[in-house]
mmCIF file of C-alpha atoms and ligand atoms in Angstrom:
data_model
loop_
_atom_site.group_PDB
_atom_site.id
_atom_site.type_symbol
_atom_site.label_atom_id
_atom_site.label_comp_id
_atom_site.label_asym_id
_atom_site.label_seq_id
_atom_site.Cartn_x
_atom_site.Cartn_y
_atom_site.Cartn_z
ATOM 1 C CA GLU A 1 0.037 0.014 0.010
ATOM 2 C CA LYS A 2 1.207 3.530 0.743
ATOM 3 C CA ALA A 3 3.961 2.305 3.097
ATOM 4 C CA GLY A 4 3.464 5.164 5.552
ATOM 5 C CA TYR A 5 3.290 7.931 2.927
ATOM 6 C CA ALA A 6 0.343 10.312 2.855
ATOM 7 C CA SER A 7 -0.229 9.528 -0.811
ATOM 8 C CA PHE A 8 0.834 7.145 -3.554
ATOM 9 C CA MET A 9 2.363 10.121 -5.340
ATOM 10 C CA LEU A 10 4.709 10.862 -2.420
ATOM 11 C CA LYS A 11 5.608 7.222 -2.202
ATOM 12 C CA GLU A 12 6.299 7.044 -5.955
ATOM 13 C CA ILE A 13 8.415 10.207 -5.884
ATOM 14 C CA ALA A 14 10.466 8.636 -3.094
ATOM 15 C CA GLU A 15 10.877 5.393 -5.081
ATOM 16 C CA GLN A 16 12.609 7.120 -7.959
ATOM 17 C CA PRO A 17 16.188 6.290 -7.050
ATOM 18 C CA LYS A 18 15.307 2.593 -7.016
ATOM 19 C CA ALA A 19 13.185 2.864 -10.158
ATOM 20 C CA VAL A 20 16.068 4.458 -12.036
ATOM 21 C CA ALA A 21 18.577 1.897 -10.777
ATOM 22 C CA ASP A 22 16.242 -1.001 -11.605
ATOM 23 C CA THR A 23 15.745 0.282 -15.151
ATOM 24 C CA LEU A 24 19.520 0.336 -15.650
ATOM 25 C CA LEU A 25 20.076 -3.031 -13.966
ATOM 26 C CA GLY A 26 21.544 -5.737 -16.222
ATOM 27 C CA ARG A 27 21.559 -3.514 -19.260
ATOM 28 C CA ILE A 28 25.162 -2.429 -19.094
ATOM 29 C CA ASP A 29 27.856 -5.031 -18.614
ATOM 30 C CA GLY A 30 31.093 -4.735 -16.629
ATOM 31 C CA SER A 31 32.965 -3.287 -19.633
ATOM 32 C CA GLY A 32 30.372 -0.558 -20.105
ATOM 33 C CA THR A 33 28.711 -2.223 -23.107
ATOM 34 C CA LEU A 34 24.971 -1.955 -23.488
ATOM 35 C CA SER A 35 22.872 -5.040 -23.911
ATOM 36 C CA LEU A 36 19.170 -4.720 -24.293
ATOM 37 C CA ASP A 37 17.573 -8.140 -24.186
ATOM 38 C CA GLU A 38 14.108 -6.995 -25.036
ATOM 39 C CA VAL A 39 15.106 -5.142 -28.177
ATOM 40 C CA ARG A 40 14.439 -7.781 -30.789
ATOM 41 C CA ILE A 41 15.181 -5.676 -33.805
ATOM 42 C CA PRO A 42 18.366 -7.098 -35.391
ATOM 43 C CA PRO A 43 21.412 -4.786 -35.264
ATOM 44 C CA GLY A 44 21.575 -4.993 -39.059
ATOM 45 C CA VAL A 45 18.130 -3.409 -39.283
ATOM 46 C CA LEU A 46 18.999 -0.750 -36.705
ATOM 47 C CA ARG A 47 22.078 0.182 -38.727
ATOM 48 C CA GLU A 48 19.799 0.970 -41.688
ATOM 49 C CA VAL A 49 17.484 3.252 -39.717
ATOM 50 C CA ASP A 50 17.470 6.723 -41.279
ATOM 51 C CA LYS A 51 14.840 8.393 -39.129
ATOM 52 C CA VAL A 52 13.487 7.998 -35.617
ATOM 53 C CA VAL A 53 9.974 9.122 -34.763
ATOM 54 C CA VAL A 54 8.898 9.209 -31.126
ATOM 55 C CA VAL A 55 5.155 9.110 -30.411
ATOM 56 C CA ALA A 56 3.550 9.491 -26.963
ATOM 57 C CA CYS A 57 1.080 11.489 -24.898
ATOM 58 C CA GLY A 58 1.359 13.763 -21.876
ATOM 59 C CA THR A 59 4.294 13.144 -19.624
ATOM 60 C CA ALA A 60 5.568 10.343 -21.850
ATOM 61 C CA PHE A 61 5.642 12.908 -24.718
ATOM 62 C CA HIS A 62 7.925 15.090 -22.601
ATOM 63 C CA ALA A 63 10.245 12.121 -22.177
ATOM 64 C CA GLY A 64 10.207 11.854 -25.986
ATOM 65 C CA LEU A 65 11.121 15.500 -26.409
ATOM 66 C CA ILE A 66 14.188 14.910 -24.229
ATOM 67 C CA ALA A 67 14.989 11.705 -26.133
ATOM 68 C CA LYS A 68 15.337 13.688 -29.333
ATOM 69 C CA TYR A 69 18.336 15.625 -27.976
ATOM 70 C CA ALA A 70 20.058 12.397 -26.976
ATOM 71 C CA ILE A 71 19.227 10.440 -30.110
ATOM 72 C CA GLU A 72 20.293 13.164 -32.529
ATOM 73 C CA HIS A 73 23.432 13.972 -30.603
ATOM 74 C CA TRP A 74 24.703 10.445 -30.037
ATOM 75 C CA THR A 75 23.513 8.764 -33.242
ATOM 76 C CA ARG A 76 23.217 11.643 -35.768
ATOM 77 C CA ILE A 77 19.933 10.117 -36.938
ATOM 78 C CA PRO A 78 17.201 12.742 -37.471
ATOM 79 C CA CYS A 79 14.542 12.354 -34.804
ATOM 80 C CA GLU A 80 11.021 13.756 -34.703
ATOM 81 C CA VAL A 81 8.767 13.729 -31.636
ATOM 82 C CA GLU A 82 5.069 13.985 -32.022
ATOM 83 C CA LEU A 83 1.982 13.801 -29.883
ATOM 84 C CA ALA A 84 0.410 10.436 -30.762
ATOM 85 C CA SER A 85 -3.022 12.074 -31.194
ATOM 86 C CA GLU A 86 -1.614 14.395 -33.939
ATOM 87 C CA PHE A 87 0.697 11.915 -35.650
ATOM 88 C CA ARG A 88 -1.861 9.540 -37.028
ATOM 89 C CA TYR A 89 -4.065 12.213 -38.613
ATOM 90 C CA ARG A 90 -1.196 13.884 -40.402
ATOM 91 C CA ASP A 91 -0.224 11.362 -43.091
ATOM 92 C CA PRO A 92 3.308 11.084 -41.675
ATOM 93 C CA ILE A 93 6.176 9.889 -43.914
ATOM 94 C CA LEU A 94 7.276 6.455 -42.764
ATOM 95 C CA ASP A 95 8.906 3.438 -44.317
ATOM 96 C CA GLN A 96 10.973 0.339 -43.421
ATOM 97 C CA GLN A 97 13.937 2.509 -42.466
ATOM 98 C CA THR A 98 11.930 4.456 -39.916
ATOM 99 C CA LEU A 99 12.213 3.440 -36.260
ATOM 100 C CA VAL A 100 9.147 4.512 -34.310
ATOM 101 C CA VAL A 101 9.556 4.652 -30.568
ATOM 102 C CA ALA A 102 6.245 4.518 -28.684
ATOM 103 C CA ILE A 103 6.528 5.576 -25.030
ATOM 104 C CA SER A 104 3.749 4.651 -22.604
ATOM 105 C CA GLN A 105 3.650 3.895 -18.908
ATOM 106 C CA SER A 106 0.383 1.983 -19.049
ATOM 107 C CA GLY A 107 0.856 0.432 -22.462
ATOM 108 C CA GLU A 108 -2.867 0.985 -23.060
ATOM 109 C CA THR A 109 -3.062 4.612 -24.203
ATOM 110 C CA MET A 110 -5.372 4.524 -27.191
ATOM 111 C CA ASP A 111 -3.808 7.370 -29.174
ATOM 112 C CA THR A 112 -0.348 5.877 -28.785
ATOM 113 C CA LEU A 113 -1.629 2.456 -29.777
ATOM 114 C CA MET A 114 -3.338 3.850 -32.876
ATOM 115 C CA ALA A 115 -0.141 5.750 -33.807
ATOM 116 C CA LEU A 116 1.962 2.585 -33.623
ATOM 117 C CA ARG A 117 -0.572 0.571 -35.623
ATOM 118 C CA HIS A 118 -0.470 3.229 -38.290
ATOM 119 C CA ALA A 119 3.309 3.180 -38.287
ATOM 120 C CA ARG A 120 3.503 -0.590 -38.661
ATOM 121 C CA GLU A 121 1.022 -0.513 -41.529
ATOM 122 C CA GLN A 122 3.473 1.795 -43.320
ATOM 123 C CA GLY A 123 6.282 -0.753 -42.777
ATOM 124 C CA ALA A 124 8.079 1.066 -39.917
ATOM 125 C CA ARG A 125 9.598 -0.881 -37.009
ATOM 126 C CA VAL A 126 8.179 -0.025 -33.647
ATOM 127 C CA LEU A 127 10.057 -0.113 -30.378
ATOM 128 C CA ALA A 128 7.901 0.326 -27.268
ATOM 129 C CA ILE A 129 9.207 1.841 -24.027
ATOM 130 C CA CYS A 130 6.684 0.654 -21.533
ATOM 131 C CA ASN A 131 6.211 0.077 -17.786
ATOM 132 C CA THR A 132 3.459 -2.524 -17.877
ATOM 133 C CA ASN A 133 4.417 -6.077 -18.718
ATOM 134 C CA GLY A 134 2.287 -7.732 -21.346
ATOM 135 C CA SER A 135 0.144 -4.659 -22.058
ATOM 136 C CA THR A 136 -1.207 -3.910 -25.512
ATOM 137 C CA ILE A 137 1.418 -1.497 -26.807
ATOM 138 C CA PRO A 138 4.435 -3.780 -26.254
ATOM 139 C CA ARG A 139 2.424 -6.760 -27.506
ATOM 140 C CA GLU A 140 1.824 -4.968 -30.813
ATOM 141 C CA SER A 141 5.360 -3.655 -31.179
ATOM 142 C CA ASP A 142 8.406 -5.252 -32.877
ATOM 143 C CA ALA A 143 10.468 -4.776 -29.751
ATOM 144 C CA VAL A 144 10.115 -3.533 -26.211
ATOM 145 C CA LEU A 145 12.370 -2.012 -23.617
ATOM 146 C CA TYR A 146 10.586 -2.230 -20.304
ATOM 147 C CA THR A 147 11.025 0.458 -17.705
ATOM 148 C CA HIS A 148 11.262 -1.079 -14.236
ATOM 149 C CA ALA A 149 9.489 1.594 -12.211
ATOM 150 C CA GLY A 150 7.103 -0.898 -10.612
ATOM 151 C CA PRO A 151 3.382 -0.186 -10.509
ATOM 152 C CA GLU A 152 2.525 3.498 -10.654
ATOM 153 C CA VAL A 153 -0.771 4.119 -8.853
ATOM 154 C CA ALA A 154 -1.011 7.907 -8.627
ATOM 155 C CA VAL A 155 -2.565 9.403 -11.738
ATOM 156 C CA ALA A 156 0.279 11.902 -12.155
ATOM 157 C CA SER A 157 3.292 10.225 -13.607
ATOM 158 C CA THR A 158 6.563 10.620 -11.656
ATOM 159 C CA LYS A 159 8.750 7.537 -11.313
ATOM 160 C CA ALA A 160 7.567 6.241 -14.703
ATOM 161 C CA PHE A 161 8.804 9.493 -16.283
ATOM 162 C CA LEU A 162 12.286 9.188 -14.829
ATOM 163 C CA THR A 163 12.544 5.592 -15.989
ATOM 164 C CA GLN A 164 11.242 6.547 -19.444
ATOM 165 C CA LEU A 165 14.115 9.012 -19.630
ATOM 166 C CA VAL A 166 16.589 6.313 -18.621
ATOM 167 C CA ALA A 167 15.122 3.993 -21.293
ATOM 168 C CA CYS A 168 15.335 6.760 -23.926
ATOM 169 C CA TYR A 169 19.038 7.353 -23.094
ATOM 170 C CA LEU A 170 19.646 3.616 -23.322
ATOM 171 C CA VAL A 171 18.000 3.448 -26.713
ATOM 172 C CA ALA A 172 20.008 6.419 -27.927
ATOM 173 C CA LEU A 173 23.264 5.010 -26.617
ATOM 174 C CA TYR A 174 22.463 1.556 -27.994
ATOM 175 C CA LEU A 175 21.734 2.957 -31.438
ATOM 176 C CA GLY A 176 24.948 4.904 -31.243
ATOM 177 C CA GLN A 177 26.850 1.798 -30.230
ATOM 178 C CA VAL A 178 25.303 -0.450 -32.877
ATOM 179 C CA ARG A 179 25.948 2.072 -35.610
ATOM 180 C CA GLY A 180 29.283 3.293 -34.311
ATOM 181 C CA THR A 181 29.475 7.095 -34.170
ATOM 182 C CA LYS A 182 32.300 9.485 -33.471
ATOM 183 C CA TYR A 183 30.845 9.770 -29.956
ATOM 184 C CA GLY A 184 32.183 6.376 -28.859
ATOM 185 C CA ASP A 185 34.193 7.867 -26.001
ATOM 186 C CA GLU A 186 31.377 10.082 -24.926
ATOM 187 C CA ILE A 187 28.978 7.109 -24.929
ATOM 188 C CA ARG A 188 31.327 5.267 -22.567
ATOM 189 C CA ASP A 189 31.420 8.329 -20.284
ATOM 190 C CA VAL A 190 27.656 8.653 -20.301
ATOM 191 C CA VAL A 191 27.182 4.970 -19.418
ATOM 192 C CA ARG A 192 29.382 5.689 -16.420
ATOM 193 C CA ASP A 193 27.501 8.884 -15.562
ATOM 194 C CA LEU A 194 24.133 7.061 -15.761
ATOM 195 C CA SER A 195 25.280 4.667 -13.042
ATOM 196 C CA GLY A 196 25.600 7.606 -10.653
ATOM 197 C CA ILE A 197 22.146 9.022 -11.393
ATOM 198 C CA SER A 198 20.241 7.003 -8.861
ATOM 199 C CA GLY A 199 22.413 8.446 -6.095
ATOM 200 C CA ALA A 200 21.986 11.937 -7.532
ATOM 201 C CA VAL A 201 18.163 11.590 -7.441
ATOM 202 C CA GLU A 202 18.426 10.406 -3.878
ATOM 203 C CA GLN A 203 20.496 13.431 -3.026
ATOM 204 C CA VAL A 204 17.863 15.790 -4.550
ATOM 205 C CA LEU A 205 15.119 14.069 -2.553
ATOM 206 C CA GLY A 206 17.046 14.752 0.619
ATOM 207 C CA THR A 207 17.057 18.526 0.041
ATOM 208 C CA MET A 208 13.396 19.163 -0.704
ATOM 209 C CA ASP A 209 12.201 20.846 2.525
ATOM 210 C CA PRO A 210 12.713 24.406 1.223
ATOM 211 C CA VAL A 211 10.851 23.482 -2.010
ATOM 212 C CA ARG A 212 7.896 22.231 -0.007
ATOM 213 C CA GLU A 213 7.894 25.386 2.101
ATOM 214 C CA LEU A 214 8.024 27.542 -1.028
ATOM 215 C CA ALA A 215 5.154 25.542 -2.592
ATOM 216 C CA ARG A 216 2.965 26.122 0.436
ATOM 217 C CA SER A 217 3.725 29.842 0.365
ATOM 218 C CA LEU A 218 2.534 30.029 -3.262
ATOM 219 C CA ALA A 219 -0.693 28.120 -2.795
ATOM 220 C CA HIS A 220 -2.788 31.261 -3.250
ATOM 221 C CA LYS A 221 -1.220 32.178 -6.599
ATOM 222 C CA ASN A 222 -3.162 31.832 -9.897
ATOM 223 C CA THR A 223 -0.302 31.368 -12.309
ATOM 224 C CA VAL A 224 3.196 29.872 -12.363
ATOM 225 C CA LEU A 225 5.425 29.944 -15.411
ATOM 226 C CA PHE A 226 8.278 27.574 -16.214
ATOM 227 C CA LEU A 227 11.249 28.337 -18.457
ATOM 228 C CA GLY A 228 14.022 26.202 -19.832
ATOM 229 C CA ARG A 229 16.368 25.806 -22.771
ATOM 230 C CA HIS A 230 17.598 22.697 -24.564
ATOM 231 C CA VAL A 231 16.580 19.644 -22.531
ATOM 232 C CA GLY A 232 15.440 22.081 -19.821
ATOM 233 C CA HIS A 233 12.568 23.077 -22.073
ATOM 234 C CA PRO A 234 10.734 19.760 -21.868
ATOM 235 C CA VAL A 235 11.499 19.766 -18.134
ATOM 236 C CA ALA A 236 9.704 23.123 -17.948
ATOM 237 C CA LEU A 237 6.741 21.661 -19.879
ATOM 238 C CA GLU A 238 6.622 18.737 -17.461
ATOM 239 C CA GLY A 239 6.771 20.998 -14.421
ATOM 240 C CA ALA A 240 3.827 23.013 -15.825
ATOM 241 C CA LEU A 241 1.842 19.832 -16.625
ATOM 242 C CA LYS A 242 2.286 18.511 -13.089
ATOM 243 C CA LEU A 243 1.060 21.807 -11.652
ATOM 244 C CA LYS A 244 -1.987 21.936 -13.942
ATOM 245 C CA GLU A 245 -3.133 18.422 -13.260
ATOM 246 C CA LEU A 246 -2.466 18.421 -9.505
ATOM 247 C CA ALA A 247 -2.975 21.994 -8.355
ATOM 248 C CA TYR A 248 -5.501 23.000 -11.022
ATOM 249 C CA MET A 249 -3.471 26.173 -11.568
ATOM 250 C CA HIS A 250 -2.656 28.003 -14.747
ATOM 251 C CA ALA A 251 0.863 26.839 -15.483
ATOM 252 C CA GLU A 252 2.808 27.151 -18.683
ATOM 253 C CA GLY A 253 6.197 26.069 -19.843
ATOM 254 C CA PHE A 254 8.198 28.053 -22.408
ATOM 255 C CA ALA A 255 11.497 27.840 -24.181
ATOM 256 C CA ALA A 256 13.393 30.707 -22.542
ATOM 257 C CA GLY A 257 14.478 32.003 -25.923
ATOM 258 C CA GLU A 258 10.822 32.559 -26.812
ATOM 259 C CA LEU A 259 10.287 35.010 -23.967
ATOM 260 C CA LYS A 260 10.818 38.140 -26.030
ATOM 261 C CA HIS A 261 8.521 36.775 -28.760
ATOM 262 C CA GLY A 262 5.520 37.073 -26.522
ATOM 263 C CA PRO A 263 5.443 35.427 -23.101
ATOM 264 C CA ILE A 264 7.500 38.168 -21.426
ATOM 265 C CA ALA A 265 4.327 40.300 -21.603
ATOM 266 C CA LEU A 266 2.852 37.963 -18.949
ATOM 267 C CA ILE A 267 5.527 38.899 -16.377
ATOM 268 C CA GLU A 268 4.194 41.079 -13.599
ATOM 269 C CA GLU A 269 5.102 41.904 -10.017
ATOM 270 C CA ASP A 270 5.666 38.795 -7.862
ATOM 271 C CA LEU A 271 4.689 36.260 -10.587
ATOM 272 C CA PRO A 272 6.456 33.007 -9.754
ATOM 273 C CA VAL A 273 8.674 31.837 -12.586
ATOM 274 C CA VAL A 274 10.559 28.596 -12.303
ATOM 275 C CA VAL A 275 13.728 28.515 -14.407
ATOM 276 C CA VAL A 276 15.619 25.348 -15.216
ATOM 277 C CA VAL A 277 19.266 26.292 -15.702
ATOM 278 C CA PRO A 278 21.600 24.065 -17.716
ATOM 279 C CA SER A 279 25.066 23.248 -16.471
ATOM 280 C CA PRO A 280 27.618 26.087 -16.831
ATOM 281 C CA ARG A 281 30.130 23.399 -17.859
ATOM 282 C CA GLY A 282 29.814 21.919 -21.337
ATOM 283 C CA ARG A 283 27.358 23.933 -23.330
ATOM 284 C CA SER A 284 28.142 27.171 -21.498
ATOM 285 C CA VAL A 285 26.523 29.390 -24.150
ATOM 286 C CA LEU A 286 23.132 27.960 -23.080
ATOM 287 C CA HIS A 287 23.855 28.754 -19.508
ATOM 288 C CA ASP A 288 24.878 32.323 -20.165
ATOM 289 C CA LYS A 289 21.769 32.925 -22.258
ATOM 290 C CA ILE A 290 19.467 31.724 -19.520
ATOM 291 C CA VAL A 291 21.222 33.820 -16.901
ATOM 292 C CA SER A 292 20.326 36.896 -18.975
ATOM 293 C CA ASN A 293 16.760 35.597 -19.335
ATOM 294 C CA ILE A 294 16.511 35.408 -15.559
ATOM 295 C CA GLN A 295 17.800 38.968 -15.276
ATOM 296 C CA GLU A 296 15.229 40.138 -17.843
ATOM 297 C CA ILE A 297 12.223 38.662 -16.048
ATOM 298 C CA ARG A 298 13.470 39.694 -12.639
ATOM 299 C CA ALA A 299 13.831 43.269 -13.827
ATOM 300 C CA ARG A 300 10.092 43.092 -14.669
ATOM 301 C CA GLY A 301 9.117 41.927 -11.218
ATOM 302 C CA ALA A 302 9.114 38.117 -11.548
ATOM 303 C CA ARG A 303 9.763 36.034 -8.426
ATOM 304 C CA THR A 304 12.507 33.773 -9.746
ATOM 305 C CA ILE A 305 12.691 30.159 -8.605
ATOM 306 C CA VAL A 306 15.944 28.886 -10.049
ATOM 307 C CA ILE A 307 16.906 25.235 -10.403
ATOM 308 C CA ALA A 308 20.663 25.149 -10.911
ATOM 309 C CA GLU A 309 23.585 22.860 -10.598
ATOM 310 C CA GLU A 310 25.703 22.858 -7.449
ATOM 311 C CA GLY A 311 28.608 25.262 -7.781
ATOM 312 C CA ASP A 312 26.863 27.449 -10.375
ATOM 313 C CA GLU A 313 27.421 30.783 -8.651
ATOM 314 C CA ALA A 314 26.548 32.974 -11.649
ATOM 315 C CA VAL A 315 22.798 32.523 -11.196
ATOM 316 C CA ALA A 316 22.719 33.096 -7.432
ATOM 317 C CA PRO A 317 22.382 36.921 -7.510
ATOM 318 C CA TYR A 318 19.225 36.672 -9.621
ATOM 319 C CA ALA A 319 17.486 33.831 -7.777
ATOM 320 C CA ASP A 320 14.813 34.731 -5.236
ATOM 321 C CA HIS A 321 14.746 31.000 -4.472
ATOM 322 C CA LEU A 322 17.593 28.749 -5.434
ATOM 323 C CA VAL A 323 17.170 24.979 -5.716
ATOM 324 C CA ARG A 324 20.384 23.066 -6.112
ATOM 325 C CA VAL A 325 20.730 19.827 -8.057
ATOM 326 C CA PRO A 326 23.873 17.694 -8.386
ATOM 327 C CA ALA A 327 26.113 18.304 -11.392
ATOM 328 C CA THR A 328 25.329 15.972 -14.335
ATOM 329 C CA PRO A 329 26.131 16.088 -18.060
ATOM 330 C CA THR A 330 23.707 18.445 -19.769
ATOM 331 C CA LEU A 331 21.764 15.707 -21.521
ATOM 332 C CA LEU A 332 21.119 13.870 -18.256
ATOM 333 C CA GLN A 333 20.051 16.887 -16.220
ATOM 334 C CA PRO A 334 16.290 16.234 -16.650
ATOM 335 C CA LEU A 335 16.698 13.198 -14.373
ATOM 336 C CA VAL A 336 17.580 15.441 -11.436
ATOM 337 C CA ALA A 337 15.907 18.740 -12.479
ATOM 338 C CA THR A 338 12.402 17.216 -12.741
ATOM 339 C CA VAL A 339 12.330 15.940 -9.179
ATOM 340 C CA PRO A 340 11.968 19.337 -7.419
ATOM 341 C CA LEU A 341 9.125 20.187 -9.872
ATOM 342 C CA GLN A 342 7.246 17.034 -8.882
ATOM 343 C CA VAL A 343 7.661 17.779 -5.206
ATOM 344 C CA PHE A 344 6.675 21.406 -5.774
ATOM 345 C CA ALA A 345 3.407 20.457 -7.600
ATOM 346 C CA CYS A 346 2.531 17.741 -5.104
ATOM 347 C CA GLU A 347 2.996 19.991 -2.117
ATOM 348 C CA LEU A 348 1.246 22.969 -3.691
ATOM 349 C CA ALA A 349 -1.739 20.818 -4.617
ATOM 350 C CA THR A 350 -1.928 19.398 -1.128
ATOM 351 C CA ALA A 351 -1.812 22.904 0.344
ATOM 352 C CA ARG A 352 -4.794 23.799 -1.872
ATOM 353 C CA GLY A 353 -6.683 20.838 -0.426
ATOM 354 C CA ASN A 354 -6.564 18.726 -3.613
ATOM 355 C CA GLU A 355 -6.485 14.953 -3.729
ATOM 356 C CA VAL A 356 -3.099 14.364 -5.347
ATOM 357 C CA ASP A 357 -3.490 10.688 -6.238
ATOM 358 C CA GLN A 358 -6.733 11.195 -8.047
ATOM 359 C CA PRO A 359 -6.963 14.656 -9.651
ATOM 360 C CA ARG A 360 -10.355 15.722 -10.902
ATOM 361 C CA ASN A 361 -11.350 14.737 -14.460
ATOM 362 C CA LEU A 362 -8.340 12.506 -15.054
ATOM 363 C CA ALA A 363 -7.866 8.776 -15.438
ATOM 364 C CA LYS A 364 -4.599 6.831 -15.029
ATOM 365 C CA SER A 365 -4.968 5.066 -18.306
ATOM 366 C CA VAL A 366 -6.604 6.855 -21.269
ATOM 367 C CA THR A 367 -8.121 4.058 -23.308
ATOM 368 C CA VAL A 368 -10.357 6.297 -25.369
ATOM 369 C CA GLU A 369 -9.273 8.697 -28.124
HETATM 370 C C1 LIG B 401 0.690 13.107 -16.509
HETATM 371 C C2 LIG B 401 0.227 11.805 -16.968
HETATM 372 C C3 LIG B 401 -0.290 11.681 -18.358
HETATM 373 C C4 LIG B 401 0.290 10.418 -19.034
HETATM 374 C C5 LIG B 401 -0.352 10.203 -20.411
HETATM 375 C C6 LIG B 401 0.254 9.026 -21.145
HETATM 376 O O1 LIG B 401 1.181 13.076 -15.230
HETATM 377 O O2 LIG B 401 0.267 10.888 -16.245
HETATM 378 O O3 LIG B 401 -0.017 12.811 -19.113
HETATM 379 O O4 LIG B 401 1.671 10.571 -19.104
HETATM 380 O O5 LIG B 401 -1.726 10.020 -20.291
HETATM 381 O O6 LIG B 401 0.064 7.849 -20.451
HETATM 382 P P1 LIG B 401 0.845 6.514 -20.770
HETATM 383 O O7 LIG B 401 2.279 6.768 -20.451
HETATM 384 O O8 LIG B 401 0.257 5.467 -19.903
HETATM 385 O O9 LIG B 401 0.657 6.243 -22.234
#
């Protein structure tokens, strides 16, 4: 049952370090080589893939958006990500060389199922990333990589999302390995970095008291905005989705670079804006741009809630609230940066008196279109 937690959601948030570790378990051997037993698409076929299309809904779609960065970077194969409900009505271009990745926690989401059926009819190979053994989506796919999050009971997806990300990274790394790219060394490094992620998530969970306190103090607000760049953009979208579904608040995620193309007009005195800041190491240009975005919104009165890597001192002067996450490679940051947003939404919803496990109007598995 809830094992002493006030809700399944809190329990599932707390289970994330284990869920992440379990999803990695047995998939990387001692020499750092990936082996994915459940992927039954022959390497020869994977070497011929010339396009990857990810289809999913909701939170799983956000995992897909992040997957695109990893797949394109490590494999150099073009990758599109599309909402399953849009994909099948668009006459998408697919053939035998297209790999479709269908991501679904439940394995029963009707839109995702219809999208994969459509893809297979066009001759594409379908790889499912799924959390539910023997469910319809993996049964109808050519291959499956199961996430090992364990049963997710709360309607809002938390631990399943983190394990979907892990699975997406594994698929990207595996494709890179099978095809051999110039990123061979980087792939070996990332495999090593992934093994430290469970501990990093645990560390984040241990520092969430100030986030909960902040969430309670914002319970009376009407709107919260979320900004990010690169993989931080889908994290912002996910933070906003969690807040909508749990707290029934107006919440929106934006690419920080889009601010000046419209959303900055929304900024007013004391509006809470959560900003996901990429690592200052690595792609530092991204980091510097977002620091100036934070300055821009703060100058217009925003209350800035900044999620930044430990040791990133450049953002500190502009953060009204600073949430630290452990340093990770840029592409893996969503695994740690999402966690505070889950805790934030859960606590804020509870402070508003909402039932977090069973938000109004929502069902855990959407088996109608
Ligand atoms: C959000 C949420 C939903 C699901 C979506 C897809 O917290 O839970 O957005 O992510 O309905 O569900 P699955 O992954 O079961 O296909």
